Amino acid sequence: MQDNDENNSINNSSAGGLRGIAGLVSFSTILPLNIHTSIEEMARFTWFWPVIGGFIGILAGAFGFFLLNMVQIPQIIAAALIYSFMIWFNGFHHLDGLMDFGDGMMVHGTPEKKISVMRDTRIGTGGMAYFVMVALVTFAGLTSAPAALILPVIIVAEVAAKMGIVTCASFSEAFPDGTGRFFIESMNKKLLLLSLVLSSAIGFLALNLTGVIGVIGGFLGGALIATVARRNFKWATGDILGTSNEIGRMLSLILMAWILLV
């Protein structure tokens, strides 16, 4: 009887793990997986997010490779289409966070007031300005990447984007309200190290040392946003985690383009 209970416990744990990962995929993309899970169950696998980023990167990178190396359209047009695909396939979730973050950064006053503005449904000048700045630099990074390497570059960039989220969550204090707190509270330094090792391995397999440096770009992006958030908002929210995704991708592309073109 005890053995049956133990087996049932293991099976339930495995099923919960698969649901959590599948739920995180559904949460991160537009894929209609119809997974019945909870935010808490998904948040247990926050450390696994960069691997999901690798899956997203394969799809976006294959799209970029098709445009540049098979259709052979001009890279400046391909870069615009690739970036559009990336933010669309992510369901615009992280982009929305970036724009809300920009609005909050424009406010003077207490952290509570800044967070209140950040969580407002309206989009202001700060949000539009942050979107334009990050979009332009990301677009420039995609334009600068060698066409022959666009697939691995995009894989690493999407891994780095999710590494940004993981890093930001690890160095932040969760705001008491909202779904972002579950992802932040699930992280610790050991899980951050595990995530960084996994991400670096994917980066190395994709693009050797350049890929590892690209992943570090995502790590630095997440750490930067966590620092900015502590100084301006005290706490971190889901919008701030979304911002770290966009900044992590942007810094990753900058570093890889710089290395590959030198």
Tab-separated table of C-alpha atoms in Angstrom:
chain	number	residue	atom	x	y	z
A	1	MET	CA	0.000	0.000	0.000
A	2	GLN	CA	2.856	2.338	0.893
A	3	ASP	CA	4.570	1.553	-2.423
A	4	ASN	CA	1.386	2.455	-4.295
A	5	ASP	CA	1.166	5.760	-2.450
A	6	GLU	CA	4.783	6.550	-3.284
A	7	ASN	CA	4.265	5.660	-6.957
A	8	ASN	CA	1.140	7.816	-7.106
A	9	SER	CA	3.063	10.683	-5.527
A	10	ILE	CA	5.863	10.369	-8.104
A	11	ASN	CA	3.381	10.157	-10.969
A	12	ASN	CA	1.470	13.190	-9.710
A	13	SER	CA	4.727	15.112	-9.324
A	14	SER	CA	5.818	14.201	-12.872
A	15	ALA	CA	2.431	15.138	-14.281
A	16	GLY	CA	2.536	18.422	-12.388
A	17	GLY	CA	5.992	19.120	-13.760
A	18	LEU	CA	4.891	18.519	-17.334
A	19	ARG	CA	1.823	20.693	-16.787
A	20	GLY	CA	3.956	23.440	-15.309
A	21	ILE	CA	6.415	23.463	-18.217
A	22	ALA	CA	3.656	23.194	-20.830
A	23	GLY	CA	1.764	25.957	-19.039
A	24	LEU	CA	4.862	28.150	-19.120
A	25	VAL	CA	5.176	27.538	-22.870
A	26	SER	CA	1.554	28.550	-23.326
A	27	PHE	CA	2.057	31.591	-21.074
A	28	SER	CA	5.144	32.656	-23.058
A	29	THR	CA	3.769	32.231	-26.566
A	30	ILE	CA	0.622	32.442	-28.652
A	31	LEU	CA	0.417	28.641	-28.890
A	32	PRO	CA	-3.075	27.481	-27.818
A	33	LEU	CA	-1.963	24.472	-25.770
A	34	ASN	CA	-5.080	24.573	-23.555
A	35	ILE	CA	-3.131	23.461	-20.481
A	36	HIS	CA	-5.064	23.393	-17.193
A	37	THR	CA	-2.525	24.567	-14.646
A	38	SER	CA	-1.900	27.426	-12.233
A	39	ILE	CA	0.531	30.320	-12.049
A	40	GLU	CA	2.093	28.733	-8.968
A	41	GLU	CA	2.710	25.474	-10.847
A	42	MET	CA	4.238	27.332	-13.802
A	43	ALA	CA	6.372	29.523	-11.548
A	44	ARG	CA	8.113	26.449	-10.110
A	45	PHE	CA	9.852	26.195	-13.498
A	46	THR	CA	10.927	29.818	-13.867
A	47	TRP	CA	14.535	28.581	-13.983
A	48	PHE	CA	13.601	26.545	-17.114
A	49	TRP	CA	12.413	29.615	-19.023
A	50	PRO	CA	15.621	30.043	-21.115
A	51	VAL	CA	15.146	26.535	-22.544
A	52	ILE	CA	11.670	27.577	-23.677
A	53	GLY	CA	13.360	30.666	-25.116
A	54	GLY	CA	15.537	28.325	-27.157
A	55	PHE	CA	12.418	26.709	-28.623
A	56	ILE	CA	11.034	30.153	-29.517
A	57	GLY	CA	14.416	31.075	-30.998
A	58	ILE	CA	14.448	28.001	-33.257
A	59	LEU	CA	11.107	29.021	-34.779
A	60	ALA	CA	12.019	32.709	-35.121
A	61	GLY	CA	15.492	31.831	-36.377
A	62	ALA	CA	14.122	29.425	-38.978
A	63	PHE	CA	11.825	32.205	-40.170
A	64	GLY	CA	14.815	34.557	-40.399
A	65	PHE	CA	16.936	31.969	-42.225
A	66	PHE	CA	14.119	31.423	-44.736
A	67	LEU	CA	13.835	35.161	-45.408
A	68	LEU	CA	17.548	35.871	-45.714
A	69	ASN	CA	19.020	32.727	-47.215
A	70	MET	CA	16.193	31.260	-49.278
A	71	VAL	CA	13.951	34.151	-50.303
A	72	GLN	CA	16.999	36.463	-50.072
A	73	ILE	CA	15.139	39.674	-49.309
A	74	PRO	CA	17.180	42.702	-48.145
A	75	GLN	CA	18.380	42.268	-44.567
A	76	ILE	CA	16.903	45.568	-43.404
A	77	ILE	CA	13.433	44.332	-44.412
A	78	ALA	CA	14.084	40.849	-43.024
A	79	ALA	CA	15.156	42.341	-39.674
A	80	ALA	CA	11.858	44.216	-39.379
A	81	LEU	CA	9.895	41.059	-40.178
A	82	ILE	CA	11.955	38.923	-37.786
A	83	TYR	CA	11.523	41.364	-34.901
A	84	SER	CA	7.796	41.560	-35.625
A	85	PHE	CA	7.594	37.757	-35.569
A	86	MET	CA	9.492	37.573	-32.274
A	87	ILE	CA	7.288	39.995	-30.362
A	88	TRP	CA	4.124	38.565	-31.971
A	89	PHE	CA	4.998	34.944	-31.136
A	90	ASN	CA	5.674	36.016	-27.546
A	91	GLY	CA	2.115	37.311	-27.459
A	92	PHE	CA	3.285	40.915	-26.934
A	93	HIS	CA	3.350	40.161	-23.174
A	94	HIS	CA	6.898	41.343	-22.542
A	95	LEU	CA	6.575	44.301	-24.885
A	96	ASP	CA	3.530	45.437	-22.913
A	97	GLY	CA	5.635	45.219	-19.755
A	98	LEU	CA	8.363	47.354	-21.313
A	99	MET	CA	5.889	50.083	-22.239
A	100	ASP	CA	4.312	50.053	-18.768
A	101	PHE	CA	7.809	50.223	-17.267
A	102	GLY	CA	8.571	53.285	-19.392
A	103	ASP	CA	5.449	55.036	-18.095
A	104	GLY	CA	6.420	54.252	-14.510
A	105	MET	CA	9.942	55.580	-15.017
A	106	MET	CA	8.555	58.971	-16.059
A	107	VAL	CA	6.701	59.485	-12.758
A	108	HIS	CA	8.078	61.421	-9.791
A	109	GLY	CA	7.019	60.364	-6.329
A	110	THR	CA	6.861	57.269	-4.132
A	111	PRO	CA	7.450	53.732	-5.391
A	112	GLU	CA	3.750	53.051	-4.808
A	113	LYS	CA	2.788	55.935	-7.075
A	114	LYS	CA	5.215	54.782	-9.774
A	115	ILE	CA	3.833	51.236	-9.642
A	116	SER	CA	0.281	52.561	-9.787
A	117	VAL	CA	1.085	54.420	-13.007
A	118	MET	CA	2.990	51.418	-14.375
A	119	ARG	CA	-0.061	49.215	-13.831
A	120	ASP	CA	-2.441	51.687	-15.451
A	121	THR	CA	-3.916	50.386	-18.696
A	122	ARG	CA	-3.171	53.614	-20.570
A	123	ILE	CA	0.090	54.106	-22.498
A	124	GLY	CA	1.935	57.401	-22.127
A	125	THR	CA	4.895	59.137	-23.705
A	126	GLY	CA	7.381	57.257	-21.529
A	127	GLY	CA	6.036	53.905	-22.630
A	128	MET	CA	6.141	54.820	-26.301
A	129	ALA	CA	9.652	56.253	-25.969
A	130	TYR	CA	11.020	53.114	-24.265
A	131	PHE	CA	9.414	50.916	-26.914
A	132	VAL	CA	10.901	52.968	-29.774
A	133	MET	CA	14.381	53.008	-28.222
A	134	VAL	CA	14.515	49.270	-27.495
A	135	ALA	CA	12.879	48.358	-30.827
A	136	LEU	CA	15.356	50.477	-32.816
A	137	VAL	CA	18.415	49.007	-31.108
A	138	THR	CA	17.056	45.450	-31.388
A	139	PHE	CA	16.284	46.037	-35.061
A	140	ALA	CA	19.830	47.356	-35.583
A	141	GLY	CA	21.245	44.248	-33.916
A	142	LEU	CA	19.266	41.975	-36.235
A	143	THR	CA	20.327	44.045	-39.238
A	144	SER	CA	23.989	43.772	-38.220
A	145	ALA	CA	24.058	40.003	-37.668
A	146	PRO	CA	25.651	37.977	-40.498
A	147	ALA	CA	22.891	36.513	-42.673
A	148	ALA	CA	24.510	33.062	-42.660
A	149	LEU	CA	24.385	32.988	-38.839
A	150	ILE	CA	20.932	34.438	-38.321
A	151	LEU	CA	19.457	31.140	-37.035
A	152	PRO	CA	21.941	30.604	-34.163
A	153	VAL	CA	22.033	34.333	-33.384
A	154	ILE	CA	18.270	34.419	-32.874
A	155	ILE	CA	18.280	31.197	-30.849
A	156	VAL	CA	20.830	32.704	-28.464
A	157	ALA	CA	18.992	36.039	-28.358
A	158	GLU	CA	15.740	34.386	-27.249
A	159	VAL	CA	17.543	32.241	-24.676
A	160	ALA	CA	19.196	35.428	-23.402
A	161	ALA	CA	15.832	37.215	-23.265
A	162	LYS	CA	14.456	34.580	-20.898
A	163	MET	CA	17.756	34.577	-18.993
A	164	GLY	CA	17.029	38.256	-18.428
A	165	ILE	CA	13.720	37.373	-16.773
A	166	VAL	CA	15.296	34.688	-14.598
A	167	THR	CA	18.109	37.018	-13.498
A	168	CYS	CA	15.784	39.920	-12.755
A	169	ALA	CA	13.522	37.636	-10.715
A	170	SER	CA	16.515	36.332	-8.745
A	171	PHE	CA	17.738	39.787	-7.712
A	172	SER	CA	14.366	41.427	-7.057
A	173	GLU	CA	11.921	41.768	-4.202
A	174	ALA	CA	8.390	40.836	-5.229
A	175	PHE	CA	5.558	43.349	-5.090
A	176	PRO	CA	2.916	41.824	-2.773
A	177	ASP	CA	0.200	41.869	-5.427
A	178	GLY	CA	0.116	40.494	-8.981
A	179	THR	CA	1.213	37.357	-10.831
A	180	GLY	CA	4.841	38.471	-11.133
A	181	ARG	CA	5.444	37.720	-7.456
A	182	PHE	CA	5.084	33.963	-8.005
A	183	PHE	CA	7.958	33.920	-10.509
A	184	ILE	CA	10.135	36.119	-8.312
A	185	GLU	CA	9.499	34.150	-5.126
A	186	SER	CA	10.248	30.864	-6.907
A	187	MET	CA	13.825	31.872	-7.714
A	188	ASN	CA	17.009	31.626	-5.659
A	189	LYS	CA	20.728	31.821	-6.388
A	190	LYS	CA	21.134	28.045	-6.886
A	191	LEU	CA	18.349	27.944	-9.461
A	192	LEU	CA	19.815	31.044	-11.116
A	193	LEU	CA	23.159	29.239	-11.453
A	194	LEU	CA	21.420	26.159	-12.891
A	195	SER	CA	19.571	28.344	-15.402
A	196	LEU	CA	22.764	30.168	-16.362
A	197	VAL	CA	24.625	26.884	-16.918
A	198	LEU	CA	21.806	25.519	-19.091
A	199	SER	CA	21.599	28.766	-21.053
A	200	SER	CA	25.352	28.934	-21.570
A	201	ALA	CA	25.375	25.332	-22.815
A	202	ILE	CA	22.690	26.171	-25.373
A	203	GLY	CA	24.581	29.326	-26.330
A	204	PHE	CA	27.823	27.393	-26.827
A	205	LEU	CA	26.135	24.695	-28.914
A	206	ALA	CA	24.490	27.355	-31.070
A	207	LEU	CA	27.345	29.801	-31.567
A	208	ASN	CA	30.397	28.708	-29.558
A	209	LEU	CA	31.928	31.371	-27.291
A	210	THR	CA	29.972	34.127	-29.024
A	211	GLY	CA	26.773	32.378	-27.963
A	212	VAL	CA	27.926	32.242	-24.349
A	213	ILE	CA	28.667	35.964	-24.449
A	214	GLY	CA	25.216	36.526	-25.921
A	215	VAL	CA	23.688	34.701	-22.944
A	216	ILE	CA	25.761	36.857	-20.604
A	217	GLY	CA	24.184	39.849	-22.330
A	218	GLY	CA	20.790	38.561	-21.210
A	219	PHE	CA	22.100	38.044	-17.669
A	220	LEU	CA	23.439	41.605	-17.584
A	221	GLY	CA	20.150	42.944	-18.945
A	222	GLY	CA	18.209	41.226	-16.174
A	223	ALA	CA	20.616	42.432	-13.496
A	224	LEU	CA	20.426	45.986	-14.870
A	225	ILE	CA	16.625	46.072	-14.793
A	226	ALA	CA	16.578	44.572	-11.285
A	227	THR	CA	18.903	47.359	-10.117
A	228	VAL	CA	16.870	50.093	-11.807
A	229	ALA	CA	13.664	48.618	-10.375
A	230	ARG	CA	15.018	48.583	-6.810
A	231	ARG	CA	16.024	52.237	-7.052
A	232	ASN	CA	12.804	53.458	-8.656
A	233	PHE	CA	10.048	51.049	-7.618
A	234	LYS	CA	11.559	49.200	-4.623
A	235	TRP	CA	9.692	46.059	-5.719
A	236	ALA	CA	9.471	44.172	-8.997
A	237	THR	CA	6.279	43.254	-10.861
A	238	GLY	CA	5.387	41.236	-13.943
A	239	ASP	CA	5.889	44.374	-16.045
A	240	ILE	CA	9.449	44.676	-14.793
A	241	LEU	CA	10.122	41.020	-15.589
A	242	GLY	CA	8.740	41.623	-19.083
A	243	THR	CA	11.070	44.590	-19.470
A	244	SER	CA	14.056	42.419	-18.583
A	245	ASN	CA	13.096	40.067	-21.433
A	246	GLU	CA	13.251	42.869	-24.014
A	247	ILE	CA	16.429	44.419	-22.581
A	248	GLY	CA	18.104	41.019	-22.296
A	249	ARG	CA	17.423	40.245	-25.953
A	250	MET	CA	18.608	43.693	-27.025
A	251	LEU	CA	21.918	43.511	-25.126
A	252	SER	CA	22.515	39.977	-26.361
A	253	LEU	CA	22.132	41.053	-29.988
A	254	ILE	CA	24.400	44.067	-29.469
A	255	LEU	CA	27.185	41.950	-27.981
A	256	MET	CA	26.939	39.201	-30.596
A	257	ALA	CA	26.810	41.640	-33.528
A	258	TRP	CA	29.819	43.503	-32.151
A	259	ILE	CA	31.852	40.290	-31.744
A	260	LEU	CA	30.842	38.785	-35.106
A	261	LEU	CA	31.640	41.984	-37.019
A	262	VAL	CA	35.000	42.732	-35.402
